[in-house]
mmCIF file of C-alpha atoms in Angstrom:
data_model
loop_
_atom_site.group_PDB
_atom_site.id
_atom_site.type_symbol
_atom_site.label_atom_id
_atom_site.label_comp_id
_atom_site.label_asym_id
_atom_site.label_seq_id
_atom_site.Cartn_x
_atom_site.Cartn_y
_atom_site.Cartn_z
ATOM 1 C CA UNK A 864 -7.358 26.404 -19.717
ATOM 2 C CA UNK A 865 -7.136 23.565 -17.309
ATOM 3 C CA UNK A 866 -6.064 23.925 -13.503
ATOM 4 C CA UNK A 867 -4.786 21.337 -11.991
ATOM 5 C CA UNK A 868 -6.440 20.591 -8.621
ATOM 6 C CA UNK A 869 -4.200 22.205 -6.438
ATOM 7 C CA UNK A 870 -4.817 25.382 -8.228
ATOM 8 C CA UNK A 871 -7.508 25.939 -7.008
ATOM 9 C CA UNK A 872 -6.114 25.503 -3.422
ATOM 10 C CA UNK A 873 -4.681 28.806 -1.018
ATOM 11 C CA UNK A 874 -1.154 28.381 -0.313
ATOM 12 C CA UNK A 875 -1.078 26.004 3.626
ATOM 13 C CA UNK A 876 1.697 28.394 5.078
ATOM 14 C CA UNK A 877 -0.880 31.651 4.397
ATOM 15 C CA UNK A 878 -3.658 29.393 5.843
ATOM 16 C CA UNK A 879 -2.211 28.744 8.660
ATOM 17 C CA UNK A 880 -0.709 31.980 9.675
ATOM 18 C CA UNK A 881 -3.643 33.234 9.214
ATOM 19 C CA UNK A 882 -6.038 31.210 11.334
ATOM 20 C CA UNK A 883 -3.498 31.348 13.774
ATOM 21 C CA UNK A 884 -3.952 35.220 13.996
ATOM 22 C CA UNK A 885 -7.319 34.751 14.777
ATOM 23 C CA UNK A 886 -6.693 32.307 17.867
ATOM 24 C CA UNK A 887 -5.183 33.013 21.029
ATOM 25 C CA UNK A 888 -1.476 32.062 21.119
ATOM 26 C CA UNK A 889 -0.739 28.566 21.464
ATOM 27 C CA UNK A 890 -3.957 26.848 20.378
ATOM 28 C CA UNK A 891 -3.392 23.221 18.150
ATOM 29 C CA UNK A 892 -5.227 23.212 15.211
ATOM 30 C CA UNK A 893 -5.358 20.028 13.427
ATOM 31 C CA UNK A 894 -4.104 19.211 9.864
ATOM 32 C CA UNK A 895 -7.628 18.290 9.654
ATOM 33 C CA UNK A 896 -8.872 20.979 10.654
ATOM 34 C CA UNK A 897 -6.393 23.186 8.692
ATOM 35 C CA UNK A 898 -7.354 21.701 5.717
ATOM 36 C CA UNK A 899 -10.817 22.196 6.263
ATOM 37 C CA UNK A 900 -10.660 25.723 6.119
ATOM 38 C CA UNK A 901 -8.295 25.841 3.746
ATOM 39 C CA UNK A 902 -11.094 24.091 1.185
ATOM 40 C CA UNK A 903 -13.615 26.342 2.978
ATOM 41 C CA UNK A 904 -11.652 29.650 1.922
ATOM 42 C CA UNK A 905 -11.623 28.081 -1.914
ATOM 43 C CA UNK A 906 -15.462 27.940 -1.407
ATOM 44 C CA UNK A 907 -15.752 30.932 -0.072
ATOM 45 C CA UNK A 908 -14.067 32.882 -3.065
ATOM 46 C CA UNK A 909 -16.134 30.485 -5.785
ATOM 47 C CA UNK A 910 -19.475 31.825 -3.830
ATOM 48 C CA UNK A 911 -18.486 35.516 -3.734
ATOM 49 C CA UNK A 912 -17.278 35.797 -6.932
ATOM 50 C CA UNK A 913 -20.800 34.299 -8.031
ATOM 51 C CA UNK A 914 -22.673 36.635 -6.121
ATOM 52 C CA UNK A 915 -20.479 39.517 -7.378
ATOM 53 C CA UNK A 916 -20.878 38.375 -10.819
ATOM 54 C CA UNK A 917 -24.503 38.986 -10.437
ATOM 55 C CA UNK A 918 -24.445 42.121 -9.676
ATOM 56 C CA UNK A 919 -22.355 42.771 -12.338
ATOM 57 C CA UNK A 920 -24.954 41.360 -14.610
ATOM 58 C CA UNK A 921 -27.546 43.396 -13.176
ATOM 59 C CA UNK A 922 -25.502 46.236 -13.779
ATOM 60 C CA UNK A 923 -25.065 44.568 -17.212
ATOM 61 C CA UNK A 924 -21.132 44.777 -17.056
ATOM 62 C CA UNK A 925 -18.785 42.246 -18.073
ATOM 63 C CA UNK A 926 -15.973 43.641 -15.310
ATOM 64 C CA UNK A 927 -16.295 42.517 -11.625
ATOM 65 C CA UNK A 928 -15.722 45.683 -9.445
ATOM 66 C CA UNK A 929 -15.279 46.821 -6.386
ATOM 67 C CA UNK A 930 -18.403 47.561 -5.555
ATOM 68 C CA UNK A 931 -19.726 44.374 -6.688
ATOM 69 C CA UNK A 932 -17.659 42.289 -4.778
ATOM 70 C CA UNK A 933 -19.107 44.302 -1.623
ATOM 71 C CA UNK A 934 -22.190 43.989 -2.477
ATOM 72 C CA UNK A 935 -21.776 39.933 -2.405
ATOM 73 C CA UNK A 936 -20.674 40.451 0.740
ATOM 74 C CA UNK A 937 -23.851 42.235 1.882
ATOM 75 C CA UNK A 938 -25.940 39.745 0.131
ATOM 76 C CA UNK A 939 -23.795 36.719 1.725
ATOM 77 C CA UNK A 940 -24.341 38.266 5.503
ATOM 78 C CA UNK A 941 -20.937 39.219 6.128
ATOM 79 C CA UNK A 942 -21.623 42.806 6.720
ATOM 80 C CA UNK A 943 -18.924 42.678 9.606
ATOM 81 C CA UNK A 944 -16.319 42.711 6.834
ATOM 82 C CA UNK A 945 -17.840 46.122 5.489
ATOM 83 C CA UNK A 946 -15.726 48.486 7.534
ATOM 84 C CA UNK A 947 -12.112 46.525 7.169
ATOM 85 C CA UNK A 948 -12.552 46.129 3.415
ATOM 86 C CA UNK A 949 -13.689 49.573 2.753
ATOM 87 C CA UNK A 950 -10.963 51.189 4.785
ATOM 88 C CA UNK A 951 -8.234 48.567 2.831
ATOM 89 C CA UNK A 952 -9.665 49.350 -0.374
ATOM 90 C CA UNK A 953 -8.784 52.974 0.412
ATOM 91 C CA UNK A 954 -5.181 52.138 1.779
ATOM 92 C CA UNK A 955 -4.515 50.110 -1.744
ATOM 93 C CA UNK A 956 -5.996 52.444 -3.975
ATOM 94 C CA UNK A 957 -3.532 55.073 -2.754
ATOM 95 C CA UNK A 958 -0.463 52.397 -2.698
ATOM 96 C CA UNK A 959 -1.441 51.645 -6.503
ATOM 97 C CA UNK A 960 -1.914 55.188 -6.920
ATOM 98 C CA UNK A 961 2.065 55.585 -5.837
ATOM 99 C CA UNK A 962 3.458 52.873 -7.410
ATOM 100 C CA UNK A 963 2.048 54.095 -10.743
ATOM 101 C CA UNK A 964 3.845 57.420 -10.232
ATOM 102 C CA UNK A 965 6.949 56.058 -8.905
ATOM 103 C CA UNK A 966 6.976 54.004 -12.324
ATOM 104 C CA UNK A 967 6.459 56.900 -14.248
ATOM 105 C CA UNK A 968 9.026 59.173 -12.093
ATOM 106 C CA UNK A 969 11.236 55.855 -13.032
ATOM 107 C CA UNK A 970 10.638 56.231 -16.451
ATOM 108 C CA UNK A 971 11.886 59.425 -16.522
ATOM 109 C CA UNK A 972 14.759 59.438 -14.701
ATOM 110 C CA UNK A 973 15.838 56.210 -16.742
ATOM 111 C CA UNK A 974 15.538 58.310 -19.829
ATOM 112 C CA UNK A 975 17.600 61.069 -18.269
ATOM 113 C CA UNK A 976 20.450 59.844 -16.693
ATOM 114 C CA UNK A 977 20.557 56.658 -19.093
ATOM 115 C CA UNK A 978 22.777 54.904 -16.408
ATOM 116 C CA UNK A 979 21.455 50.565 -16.095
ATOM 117 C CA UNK A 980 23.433 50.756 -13.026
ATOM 118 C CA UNK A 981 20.941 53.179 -11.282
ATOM 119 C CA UNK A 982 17.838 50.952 -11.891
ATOM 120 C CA UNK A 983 17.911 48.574 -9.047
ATOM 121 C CA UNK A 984 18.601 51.625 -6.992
ATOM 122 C CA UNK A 985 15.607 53.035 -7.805
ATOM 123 C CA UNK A 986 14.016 49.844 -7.098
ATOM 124 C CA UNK A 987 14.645 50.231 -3.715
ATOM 125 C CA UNK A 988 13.766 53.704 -3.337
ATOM 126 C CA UNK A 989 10.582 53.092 -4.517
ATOM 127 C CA UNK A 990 9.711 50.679 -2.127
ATOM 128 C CA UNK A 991 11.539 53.055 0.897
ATOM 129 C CA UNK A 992 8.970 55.898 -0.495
ATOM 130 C CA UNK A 993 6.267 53.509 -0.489
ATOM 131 C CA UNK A 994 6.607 52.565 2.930
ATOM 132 C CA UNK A 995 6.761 56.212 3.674
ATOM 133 C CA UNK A 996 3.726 56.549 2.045
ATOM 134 C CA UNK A 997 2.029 53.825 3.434
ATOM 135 C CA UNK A 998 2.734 55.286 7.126
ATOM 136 C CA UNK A 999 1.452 58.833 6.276
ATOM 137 C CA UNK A 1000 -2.077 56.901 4.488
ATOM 138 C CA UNK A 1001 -2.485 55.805 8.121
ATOM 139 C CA UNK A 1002 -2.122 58.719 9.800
ATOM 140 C CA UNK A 1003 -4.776 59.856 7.385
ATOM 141 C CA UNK A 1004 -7.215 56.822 8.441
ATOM 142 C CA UNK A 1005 -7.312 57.342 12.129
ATOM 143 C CA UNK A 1006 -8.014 61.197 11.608
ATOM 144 C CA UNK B 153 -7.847 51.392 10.669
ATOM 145 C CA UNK B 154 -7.253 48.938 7.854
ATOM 146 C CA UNK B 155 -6.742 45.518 9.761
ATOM 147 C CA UNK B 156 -3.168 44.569 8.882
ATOM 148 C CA UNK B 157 -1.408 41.202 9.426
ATOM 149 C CA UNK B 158 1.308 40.435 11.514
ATOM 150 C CA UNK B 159 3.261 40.933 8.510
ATOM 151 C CA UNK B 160 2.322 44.468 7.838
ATOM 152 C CA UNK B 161 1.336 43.513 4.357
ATOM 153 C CA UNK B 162 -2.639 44.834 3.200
ATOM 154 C CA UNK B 163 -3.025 41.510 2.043
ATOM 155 C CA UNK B 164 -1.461 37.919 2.606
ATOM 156 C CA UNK B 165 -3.212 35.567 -0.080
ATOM 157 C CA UNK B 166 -1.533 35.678 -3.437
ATOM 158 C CA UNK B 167 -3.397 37.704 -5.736
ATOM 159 C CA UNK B 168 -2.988 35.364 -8.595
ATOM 160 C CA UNK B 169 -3.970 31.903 -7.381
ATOM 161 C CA UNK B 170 -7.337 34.449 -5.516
ATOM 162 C CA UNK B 171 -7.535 35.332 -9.378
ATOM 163 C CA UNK B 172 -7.329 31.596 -10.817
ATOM 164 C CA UNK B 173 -10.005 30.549 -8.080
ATOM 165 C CA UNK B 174 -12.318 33.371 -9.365
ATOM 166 C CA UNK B 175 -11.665 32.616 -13.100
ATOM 167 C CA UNK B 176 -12.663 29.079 -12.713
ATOM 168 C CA UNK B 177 -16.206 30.239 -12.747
ATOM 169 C CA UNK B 178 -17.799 30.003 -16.229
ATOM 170 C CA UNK B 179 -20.170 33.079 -15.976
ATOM 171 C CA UNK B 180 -16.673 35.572 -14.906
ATOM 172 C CA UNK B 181 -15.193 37.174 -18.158
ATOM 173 C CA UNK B 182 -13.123 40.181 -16.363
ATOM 174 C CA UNK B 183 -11.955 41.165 -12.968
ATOM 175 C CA UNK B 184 -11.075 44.326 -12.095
ATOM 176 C CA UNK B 185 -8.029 44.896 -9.583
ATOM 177 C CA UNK B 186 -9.794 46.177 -6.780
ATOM 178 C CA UNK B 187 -12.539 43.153 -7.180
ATOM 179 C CA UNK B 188 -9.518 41.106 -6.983
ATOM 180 C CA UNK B 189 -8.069 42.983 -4.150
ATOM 181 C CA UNK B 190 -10.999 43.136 -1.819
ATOM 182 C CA UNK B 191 -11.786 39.072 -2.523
ATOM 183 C CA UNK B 192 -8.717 37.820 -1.351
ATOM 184 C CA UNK B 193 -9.121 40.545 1.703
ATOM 185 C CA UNK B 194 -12.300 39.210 2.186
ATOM 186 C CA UNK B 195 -11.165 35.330 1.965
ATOM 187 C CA UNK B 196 -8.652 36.141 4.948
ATOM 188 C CA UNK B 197 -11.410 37.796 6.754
ATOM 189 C CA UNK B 198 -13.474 34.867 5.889
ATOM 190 C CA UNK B 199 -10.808 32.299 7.360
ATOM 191 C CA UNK B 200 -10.421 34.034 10.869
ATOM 192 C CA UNK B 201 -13.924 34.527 11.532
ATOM 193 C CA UNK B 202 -14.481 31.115 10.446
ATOM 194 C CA UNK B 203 -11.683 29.879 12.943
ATOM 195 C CA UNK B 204 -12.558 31.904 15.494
ATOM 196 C CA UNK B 205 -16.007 31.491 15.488
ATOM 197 C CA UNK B 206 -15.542 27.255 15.305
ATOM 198 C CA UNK B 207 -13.120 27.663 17.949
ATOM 199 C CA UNK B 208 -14.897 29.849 20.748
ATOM 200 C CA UNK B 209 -18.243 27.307 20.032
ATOM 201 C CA UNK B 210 -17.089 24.395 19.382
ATOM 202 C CA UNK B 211 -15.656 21.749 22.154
ATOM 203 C CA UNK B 212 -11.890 21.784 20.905
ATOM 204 C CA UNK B 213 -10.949 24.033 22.887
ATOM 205 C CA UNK B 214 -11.556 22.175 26.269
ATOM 206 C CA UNK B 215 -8.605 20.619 24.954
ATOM 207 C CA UNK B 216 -6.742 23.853 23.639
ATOM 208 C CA UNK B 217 -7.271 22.678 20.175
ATOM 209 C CA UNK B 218 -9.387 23.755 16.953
ATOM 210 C CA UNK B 219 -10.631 20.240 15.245
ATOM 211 C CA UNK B 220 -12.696 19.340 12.578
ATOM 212 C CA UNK B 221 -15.438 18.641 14.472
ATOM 213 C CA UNK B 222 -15.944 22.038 15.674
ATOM 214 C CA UNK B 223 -15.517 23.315 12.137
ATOM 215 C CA UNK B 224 -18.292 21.087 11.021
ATOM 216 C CA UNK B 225 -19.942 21.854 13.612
ATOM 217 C CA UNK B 226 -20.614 25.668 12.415
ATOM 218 C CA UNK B 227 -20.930 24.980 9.290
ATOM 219 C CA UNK B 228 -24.175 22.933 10.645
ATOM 220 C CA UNK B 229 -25.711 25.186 13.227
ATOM 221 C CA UNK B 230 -24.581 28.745 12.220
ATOM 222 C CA UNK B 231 -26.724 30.259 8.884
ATOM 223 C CA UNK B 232 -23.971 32.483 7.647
ATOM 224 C CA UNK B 233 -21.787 29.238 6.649
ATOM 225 C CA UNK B 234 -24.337 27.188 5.771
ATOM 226 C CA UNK B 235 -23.245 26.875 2.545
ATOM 227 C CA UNK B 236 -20.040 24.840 3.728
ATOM 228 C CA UNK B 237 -21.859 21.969 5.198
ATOM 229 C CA UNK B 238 -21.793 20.210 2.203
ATOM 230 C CA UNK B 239 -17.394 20.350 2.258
ATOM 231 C CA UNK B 240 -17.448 19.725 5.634
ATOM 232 C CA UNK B 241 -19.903 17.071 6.685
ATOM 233 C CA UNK B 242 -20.522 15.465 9.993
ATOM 234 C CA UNK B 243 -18.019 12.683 10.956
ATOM 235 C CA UNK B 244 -19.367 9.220 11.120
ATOM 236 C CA UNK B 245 -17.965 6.144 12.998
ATOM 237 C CA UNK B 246 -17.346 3.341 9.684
ATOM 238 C CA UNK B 247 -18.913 0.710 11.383
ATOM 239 C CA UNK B 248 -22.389 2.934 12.111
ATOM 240 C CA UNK B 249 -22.273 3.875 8.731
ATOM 241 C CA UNK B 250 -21.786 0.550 7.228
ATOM 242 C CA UNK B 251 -24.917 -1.040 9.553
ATOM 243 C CA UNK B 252 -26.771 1.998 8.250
ATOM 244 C CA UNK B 253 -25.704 0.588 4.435
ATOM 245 C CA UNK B 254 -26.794 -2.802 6.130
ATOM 246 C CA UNK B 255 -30.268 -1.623 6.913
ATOM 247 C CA UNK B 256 -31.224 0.881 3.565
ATOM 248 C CA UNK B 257 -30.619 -2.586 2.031
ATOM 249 C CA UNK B 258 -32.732 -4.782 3.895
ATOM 250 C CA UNK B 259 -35.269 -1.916 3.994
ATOM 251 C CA UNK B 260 -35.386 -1.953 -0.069
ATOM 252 C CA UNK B 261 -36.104 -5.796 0.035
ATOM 253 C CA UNK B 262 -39.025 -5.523 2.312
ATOM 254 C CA UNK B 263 -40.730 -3.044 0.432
ATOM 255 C CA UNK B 264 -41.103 0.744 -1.321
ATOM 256 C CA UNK B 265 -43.500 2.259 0.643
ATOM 257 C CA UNK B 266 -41.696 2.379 4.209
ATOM 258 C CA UNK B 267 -37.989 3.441 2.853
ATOM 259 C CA UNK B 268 -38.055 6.755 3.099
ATOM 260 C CA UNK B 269 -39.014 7.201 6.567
ATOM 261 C CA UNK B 270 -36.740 4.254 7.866
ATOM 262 C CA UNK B 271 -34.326 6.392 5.929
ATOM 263 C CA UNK B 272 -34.410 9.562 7.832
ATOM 264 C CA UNK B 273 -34.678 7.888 10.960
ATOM 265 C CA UNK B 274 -31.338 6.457 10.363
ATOM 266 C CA UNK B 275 -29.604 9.576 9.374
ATOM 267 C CA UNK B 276 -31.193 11.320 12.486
ATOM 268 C CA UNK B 277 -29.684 8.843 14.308
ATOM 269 C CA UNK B 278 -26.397 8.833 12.728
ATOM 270 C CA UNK B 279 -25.956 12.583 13.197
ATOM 271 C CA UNK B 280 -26.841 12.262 16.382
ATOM 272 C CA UNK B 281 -24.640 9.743 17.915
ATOM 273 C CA UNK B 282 -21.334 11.498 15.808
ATOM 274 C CA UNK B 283 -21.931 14.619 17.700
ATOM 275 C CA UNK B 284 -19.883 13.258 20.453
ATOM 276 C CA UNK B 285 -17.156 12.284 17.953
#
C-alpha cells in the first residue's frame, strides 16, 4: 500500500492545540517551529513502534500490545509518561468495555422493538451513558 | 488522574493516521488497540514535553516565542531527543555554508591527507557561529 507523504503527517490543528497546552497562554510559536514538532511527533511514533516491535519479538508475538508499547517507552527514557499512560489505559479500557455493551444492549433492543426510528435515539443515549460513565471511572481514579 | 485535554477527550490524535504512521514500518504485522491507544497518548505526551522543554531552555522565549532554534536546540544538547537531531538540524547562514563548500573544495585539491581535519574544524565552526541564529 502506498501513503502519500502527508500520511504520514499528524493533523496541524491537533499539533498545535496541543503544544499550545503545554505553554503558558499567549506564547508565538512559529510555523517553523510548529512544523518541527509536528515531523518530530511522526518520528517519535516510527521509533516507538520499533522499539515496541522488539519486544514483541522477544516475546515472539506478531501483535504489538500494550505492554510493549510501555516498555518502548521505558527503553526510550520517557519513564515520566509511565503514570499518565497507565492511568489512560485504564480509563479506555473501561470506555471500550461500555461501548461494547451498549452495542450489544443496542442489539437487543433493535431486535425487540424493531422500530428504525429508535436507532439514532439510542445513538445518543449511548454516548449520554458514556459520559456518565466516564465521570464515575474518575471518581474511581482519584480514590 | 488520567491527564485530559482541554477538550475532555482521552485522546486528541486520530487513531487511524497514529495507525498508518505505525504500519509504515516493515517489521509491524498487527497492532493491538490498546498499543494503538497508548502510542498516540504517548505522541501527545511526546509533543508537550518536547515544547515545553524547548521552550523553558531555549532563548525564544526572551521574546515570548517558541522557534526553531530552540527546538533544535534540544534536540542537540538534551539525550532523551537525541534521536531528532538528524530532522531538526542546526540552522546555518547560506553564505557560511557556501564558503564552507568553497573551502572542502580547495582542501580536496591540495591534498588527501589534511581533509578530514580541515573538515571538522569547519563544521565546529559552523555550529558554532549559528548558535546565535
Amino acid at each position: 500500500m502506498a501513503e502519500r507523504p502527508e500520511d504520514l503527517n499528524l493533523p496541524n490543528a491537533v499539533i498545535t492545540r496541543i503544544i499550545k497546552e503545554a505553554l503558558p497562554d499567549g506564547v508565538n510559536i512559529s510555523k517553523e517551529a510548529r512544523s518541527a514538532i509536528s515531523r518530530a511527533a511522526s518520528v517519535f511514533v516510527l521509533y516507538a513502534t520499533s522499539c515496541a516491535n522488539n519486544f514483541a519479538m522477544k516475546g515472539k508475538r506478531k501483535t504489538l500490545n500494550a505492554g510493549d508499547v510501555l516498555s518502548a517507552m521505558e527503553e526510550m527514557e520517557f519513564q515520566r509518561f509511565m503514570v499518565p499512560l497507565k492511568e489512560s489505559l485504564e480509563v479506555y479500557r473501561r470506555e471500550q468495555k461500555g461501548k461494547k455493551e451498549a452495542r450489544k444492549d443496542k442489539d437487543k433492543k433493535a431486535d425487540s422493538e424493531e422500530q428504525d426510528k429508535s436507532r439514532e435515539e439510542e445513538n445518543d443515549d449511548d454516548d449520554e451513558r458514556m459520559e456518565e460513565e466516564e465521570q464515575n471511572d474518575e471518581e474511581e481514579v482519584d480514590n | 488522574m488520567a491527564a485530559r485535554l482541554s477538550e475532555n477527550r482521552l485522546v486528541s490524535l486520530p487513531l487511524s493516521r497514529i495507525r498508518v504512521i505505525m504500519k509504515s514500518s516493515p517489521e509491524v504485522s498487527s497492532i493491538n488497540q490498546d498499543a494503538l491507544f497508548l502510542t498516540a497518548k504517548a505522541t501527545e505526551l511526546f509533543v508537550q514535553y518536547l515544547a515545553s522543554y524547548s521552550y523553558k531552555h531555549g532563548r525564544g522565549k526572551e521574546k515570548n516565542a517558541l522557534t526553531y532554534t530552540d527546538l533544535s536546540h534540544t534536540a542537540e544538547e538534551c539525550e532523551t531527543f537525541q534521536f531528532l537531531a538528524d530532522i531538526l538540524p542546526k540552522k546555518i547562514l547560506a553564505s557560511k555554508y557556501l564558503k564552507m563548500l568553497e573551502k572542502e573544495k580547495r582542501d580536496g585539491e591540495v591534498g588527501e591527507g589534511h581533509e578530514e581535519d580541515e573538515e571538522e574544524e569547519d563544521e565546529d565552526k559552523t555550529v558554532g557561529d549559528s548558535v546565535g541564529s
